[in-house]
Structures are given as C-alpha cells and as structure tokens.
Amino acid sequence: MLKTKCDIINKIHLIISIIIVIPVSLLYGFNPSSEFNIHLDTIDEQNAFKAIMGLYLGFSTLWILGIFKANYLKLALVSNMIFMLGLGFGRLLSTILDGTPTFAYVFGTIGELVLGFYGVWLLKTRN
C-alpha cells in the first residue's frame, strides 16, 4: 500500500478522501439531519440522498482500488480530482449565489478544493 515516500505522496489524498467520504455518504444516506441542517420530507428526497450515498461509495471503491492496484491509480487520481473540484466549485457557487453555509460546509469546501488541487498538482508532476 504505502511502501515508499512516492507512494505516500501519490496516495495520501485518496486515503484522506476515503476516511471522510465514506462516513459522510452514510450520514447523507441514512441520517443527514443528525449532523447537517438537512431535513428530508419526501420519499423522493430520501431517494436522492441515497443516490448521493451510492455515488460517494462508488467513487470511494475506485479510490480504494487505486491505493491497492497500480493499474487503477491514475483513474483513481483523476476521478478524485474531478470529484473534489466539482464539489468544491459547486459549493463556492452556492456560497456566492445563496449565502454562507454552516461551518461544516465551509470547512468541507476548503478541504475539497485542497484535495482537488493536490490531485491536479500530482497529475502534472507524476507524468
């Protein structure tokens, strides 16, 4: 898994992402109101959040494959970069258009952008 300094540099953000994204996906899917100011009132809303959970778990699975199987690493890096930057820029857009969210989301936005730009840097330097 992480045998050399190069392995740590190439994979640490995948590990950080997995540690954060899997629990958040389960919260979104099963109990979003426990940690976030989200209250789902309809089955359609519950369905949408379960779909988000599935999407997060699917990407996490790909990142785990990238950590353990070299032939999946580049795909894991690219998908993590797109995932994190997509979330980060979407949240930035929401902050501009909708106002400042709770601290958890502001912190998440910063973390997503850091992880996403780390992925950009990694992809530029390792090729």
XYZ file of N, CA and C in Angstrom:
381
model
N 0.831 -1.181 0.000
C 0.000 0.000 0.000
C 0.878 1.248 0.000
N 1.409 1.673 1.150
C 2.267 2.859 1.215
C 3.672 2.413 1.614
N 4.455 2.027 0.622
C 5.779 1.473 0.896
C 6.882 2.506 0.818
N 6.721 3.480 -0.053
C 7.773 4.469 -0.254
C 7.224 5.877 -0.065
N 8.140 6.842 -0.006
C 7.728 8.243 0.090
C 6.871 8.625 -1.123
N 7.211 8.113 -2.283
C 6.454 8.386 -3.512
C 5.028 7.839 -3.394
N 4.875 6.643 -2.814
C 3.544 6.070 -2.601
C 2.695 6.968 -1.699
N 3.330 7.492 -0.645
C 2.606 8.373 0.277
C 2.159 9.630 -0.448
N 3.052 10.243 -1.208
C 2.724 11.464 -1.955
C 1.600 11.199 -2.953
N 1.649 10.074 -3.639
C 0.666 9.749 -4.672
C -0.696 9.322 -4.127
N -0.729 8.806 -2.899
C -1.964 8.175 -2.422
C -2.571 8.790 -1.163
N -1.860 9.657 -0.474
C -2.359 10.144 0.822
C -3.699 10.858 0.689
N -3.882 11.624 -0.380
C -5.158 12.326 -0.524
C -6.302 11.362 -0.833
N -5.998 10.220 -1.449
C -7.028 9.205 -1.665
C -7.466 8.623 -0.323
N -6.497 8.373 0.542
C -6.796 7.820 1.865
C -7.615 8.828 2.682
N -7.193 10.097 2.669
C -7.930 11.140 3.381
C -9.359 11.226 2.838
N -9.488 11.192 1.531
C -10.815 11.268 0.901
C -11.709 10.119 1.351
N -11.165 8.915 1.373
C -11.935 7.730 1.769
C -12.384 7.853 3.226
N -11.471 8.287 4.085
C -11.777 8.411 5.512
C -12.911 9.413 5.745
N -12.996 10.431 4.907
C -14.042 11.446 5.060
C -15.304 11.081 4.281
N -15.146 10.657 3.031
C -16.290 10.472 2.134
C -17.180 9.291 2.545
N -16.612 8.206 3.006
C -17.447 7.053 3.373
C -18.384 7.388 4.539
N -17.876 7.929 5.658
C -18.822 8.280 6.730
C -19.844 9.343 6.316
N -19.414 10.350 5.553
C -20.349 11.383 5.102
C -21.419 10.768 4.209
N -21.027 9.835 3.360
C -22.020 9.196 2.482
C -23.067 8.458 3.296
N -22.643 7.784 4.349
C -23.590 7.048 5.186
C -24.511 8.000 5.948
N -23.960 9.132 6.389
C -24.815 10.148 7.027
C -25.836 10.685 6.035
N -25.372 11.044 4.829
C -26.293 11.550 3.806
C -27.369 10.518 3.491
N -26.984 9.266 3.421
C -27.921 8.228 3.019
C -28.911 7.821 4.085
N -28.484 7.849 5.359
C -29.337 7.296 6.406
C -29.805 8.289 7.469
N -29.040 9.363 7.696
C -29.451 10.281 8.761
C -28.826 11.667 8.582
N -29.141 12.366 7.505
C -28.490 13.650 7.252
C -28.789 14.710 8.305
N -29.929 14.626 8.955
C -30.273 15.652 9.952
C -29.476 15.502 11.238
N -28.780 14.375 11.422
C -28.009 14.184 12.651
C -26.792 15.100 12.714
N -26.216 15.432 11.585
C -25.002 16.257 11.568
C -25.145 17.526 10.743
N -26.142 17.586 9.896
C -26.302 18.714 8.988
C -27.703 19.295 9.139
N -27.874 20.525 8.729
C -29.186 21.168 8.778
C -29.984 20.764 7.532
N -30.226 19.450 7.428
C -30.949 18.875 6.289
C -32.095 18.053 6.854
N -33.297 18.303 6.353
C -34.468 17.557 6.808
C -35.231 17.077 5.579
N -35.236 15.779 5.384
C -35.874 15.192 4.215
C -37.341 14.882 4.539
N -38.233 15.423 3.717
C -39.664 15.291 3.988
C -40.382 14.305 3.068
N -39.790 13.997 1.925
C -40.485 13.121 0.976
C -39.614 11.907 0.647
N -40.248 10.893 0.119
C -39.512 9.703 -0.327
C -38.558 10.075 -1.458
N -38.972 10.998 -2.333
C -38.090 11.429 -3.421
C -36.814 12.074 -2.876
N -36.938 12.888 -1.831
C -35.752 13.492 -1.216
C -34.863 12.412 -0.589
N -35.474 11.459 0.084
C -34.711 10.355 0.665
C -34.013 9.558 -0.434
N -34.723 9.337 -1.533
C -34.158 8.613 -2.659
C -32.951 9.346 -3.241
N -33.050 10.656 -3.371
C -31.946 11.447 -3.923
C -30.722 11.352 -3.019
N -30.921 11.396 -1.708
C -29.788 11.324 -0.798
C -29.184 9.923 -0.746
N -29.991 8.895 -0.927
C -29.450 7.530 -1.029
C -28.629 7.393 -2.316
N -29.076 8.048 -3.389
C -28.315 8.024 -4.641
C -26.962 8.726 -4.454
N -26.962 9.851 -3.753
C -25.705 10.540 -3.454
C -24.804 9.625 -2.637
N -25.373 8.934 -1.658
C -24.604 7.975 -0.866
C -23.971 6.921 -1.777
N -24.754 6.376 -2.693
C -24.235 5.366 -3.607
C -23.124 5.906 -4.494
N -23.286 7.119 -4.966
C -22.253 7.747 -5.792
C -20.966 7.923 -4.994
N -21.082 8.424 -3.770
C -19.904 8.604 -2.910
C -19.230 7.265 -2.617
N -20.020 6.234 -2.326
C -19.444 4.913 -2.044
C -18.797 4.309 -3.291
N -19.405 4.546 -4.440
C -18.815 4.054 -5.683
C -17.453 4.680 -5.960
N -17.366 5.992 -5.819
C -16.071 6.651 -6.013
C -15.069 6.186 -4.961
N -15.512 6.021 -3.724
C -14.604 5.543 -2.677
C -14.037 4.169 -3.021
N -14.872 3.327 -3.605
C -14.412 1.998 -4.032
C -13.317 2.118 -5.084
N -13.491 3.019 -6.030
C -12.474 3.241 -7.051
C -11.171 3.749 -6.423
N -11.279 4.639 -5.448
C -10.072 5.163 -4.797
C -9.352 4.075 -4.006
N -10.114 3.170 -3.389
C -9.502 2.036 -2.684
C -8.762 1.155 -3.685
N -9.376 0.892 -4.826
C -8.694 0.118 -5.876
C -7.398 0.807 -6.296
N -7.427 2.129 -6.426
C -6.235 2.882 -6.809
C -5.124 2.789 -5.794
N -5.470 2.655 -4.533
C -4.454 2.524 -3.483
C -3.770 1.159 -3.556
N -4.547 0.125 -3.809
C -4.015 -1.237 -3.747
C -3.608 -1.838 -5.088
N -4.111 -1.303 -6.196
C -3.791 -1.863 -7.517
C -3.247 -0.758 -8.404
N -1.992 -0.907 -8.812
C -1.295 0.133 -9.573
C -2.018 0.495 -10.869
N -2.653 -0.479 -11.512
C -3.305 -0.181 -12.789
C -4.575 0.673 -12.625
N -5.049 0.877 -11.406
C -6.200 1.744 -11.148
C -5.794 3.109 -10.590
N -4.503 3.310 -10.311
C -4.084 4.523 -9.618
C -4.403 5.790 -10.404
N -4.053 5.843 -11.673
C -4.294 7.073 -12.438
C -5.790 7.380 -12.527
N -6.603 6.368 -12.763
C -8.050 6.569 -12.809
C -8.563 7.073 -11.457
N -8.036 6.522 -10.380
C -8.426 6.974 -9.045
C -8.019 8.425 -8.825
N -6.828 8.797 -9.260
C -6.351 10.170 -9.103
C -7.222 11.151 -9.891
N -7.503 10.814 -11.142
C -8.321 11.697 -11.984
C -9.741 11.814 -11.413
N -10.326 10.693 -11.029
C -11.701 10.740 -10.511
C -11.767 11.509 -9.194
N -10.754 11.356 -8.348
C -10.749 12.086 -7.084
C -10.620 13.585 -7.326
N -9.763 13.964 -8.261
C -9.583 15.377 -8.593
C -10.903 15.975 -9.099
N -11.557 15.286 -10.023
C -12.820 15.789 -10.576
C -13.907 15.823 -9.504
N -13.992 14.778 -8.701
C -14.981 14.697 -7.624
C -14.808 15.862 -6.658
N -13.594 16.070 -6.170
C -13.344 17.104 -5.166
C -13.503 18.513 -5.745
N -12.972 18.748 -6.924
C -13.111 20.079 -7.512
C -14.563 20.359 -7.892
N -15.273 19.346 -8.344
C -16.687 19.524 -8.657
C -17.482 19.920 -7.424
N -17.263 19.211 -6.321
C -17.940 19.575 -5.077
C -17.508 20.958 -4.602
N -16.201 21.201 -4.597
C -15.682 22.472 -4.093
C -16.187 23.668 -4.873
N -16.133 23.589 -6.199
C -16.604 24.722 -7.012
C -18.131 24.863 -6.953
N -18.837 23.752 -6.831
C -20.282 23.830 -6.650
C -20.642 24.522 -5.347
N -19.906 24.210 -4.302
C -20.153 24.860 -3.009
C -19.767 26.333 -3.052
N -18.677 26.658 -3.759
C -18.307 28.072 -3.915
C -19.413 28.836 -4.639
N -19.941 28.251 -5.698
C -21.028 28.873 -6.439
C -22.235 29.090 -5.522
N -22.557 28.091 -4.719
C -23.670 28.225 -3.784
C -23.404 29.326 -2.767
N -22.187 29.434 -2.292
C -21.853 30.490 -1.330
C -22.050 31.862 -1.957
N -21.648 32.005 -3.205
C -21.808 33.289 -3.905
C -23.281 33.593 -4.153
N -24.024 32.602 -4.628
C -25.424 32.823 -5.008
C -26.411 32.745 -3.845
N -26.124 31.854 -2.872
C -27.102 31.558 -1.830
C -26.731 32.097 -0.456
N -25.472 32.399 -0.247
C -25.022 32.863 1.068
C -24.107 31.837 1.729
N -23.580 32.209 2.864
C -22.613 31.368 3.576
C -23.323 30.238 4.321
N -22.896 28.993 4.084
C -23.495 27.857 4.787
C -22.886 27.714 6.192
N -23.262 26.643 6.867
C -22.714 26.372 8.194
C -21.222 26.088 8.101
N -20.553 26.150 9.255
C -19.108 25.952 9.308
C -18.690 24.623 8.678
N -19.443 23.570 8.912
C -19.078 22.255 8.367
C -18.956 22.305 6.851
N -19.865 23.014 6.201
C -19.814 23.104 4.743
C -18.702 24.036 4.267
N -18.449 25.111 5.000
C -17.325 25.994 4.644
C -16.022 25.219 4.769
N -15.855 24.500 5.868
C -14.662 23.678 6.074
C -14.545 22.612 4.985
N -15.684 21.989 4.661
C -15.701 20.977 3.603
C -15.294 21.550 2.259
N -15.756 22.752 1.956
C -15.403 23.409 0.690
C -13.896 23.601 0.591
N -13.308 24.096 1.660
C -11.858 24.305 1.680
C -11.135 22.976 1.509
N -11.573 21.964 2.240
C -10.949 20.642 2.134
C -11.074 20.047 0.741
N -12.248 20.183 0.138
C -12.460 19.649 -1.212
C -11.563 20.340 -2.227
N -11.446 21.646 -2.116
C -10.584 22.379 -3.055
C -9.113 22.025 -2.844
N -8.699 21.882 -1.596
C -7.307 21.491 -1.323
C -7.028 20.105 -1.908
N -7.897 19.146 -1.631
C -7.694 17.795 -2.160
C -7.751 17.780 -3.686
N -8.664 18.547 -4.267
C -8.776 18.606 -5.725
C -7.536 19.203 -6.367
N -7.058 20.321 -5.830
C -5.859 20.940 -6.404
C -4.602 20.120 -6.123
N -4.585 19.383 -5.034
C -3.486 18.448 -4.784
C -3.473 17.395 -5.894
N -4.659 16.922 -6.274
C -4.760 15.962 -7.374
C -4.269 16.545 -8.682
N -4.611 17.806 -8.960
C -4.113 18.486 -10.185
C -2.595 18.511 -10.156
N -2.042 18.939 -9.039
C -0.581 19.012 -8.897
C 0.048 17.640 -9.100
N -0.534 16.622 -8.472
C 0.007 15.270 -8.598
C 0.001 14.797 -10.050
N -1.099 15.000 -10.728
C -1.194 14.547 -12.112
C -0.215 15.293 -13.023
N 0.041 16.553 -12.726
C 1.002 17.319 -13.537
C 2.431 16.878 -13.258
N 2.746 16.547 -12.027
C 4.132 16.237 -11.659
C 4.501 14.777 -11.855
N 3.552 13.881 -11.849
C 3.904 12.460 -11.963
C 3.921 11.962 -13.393
N 3.489 12.779 -14.348
C 3.506 12.351 -15.762
C 4.698 12.885 -16.477
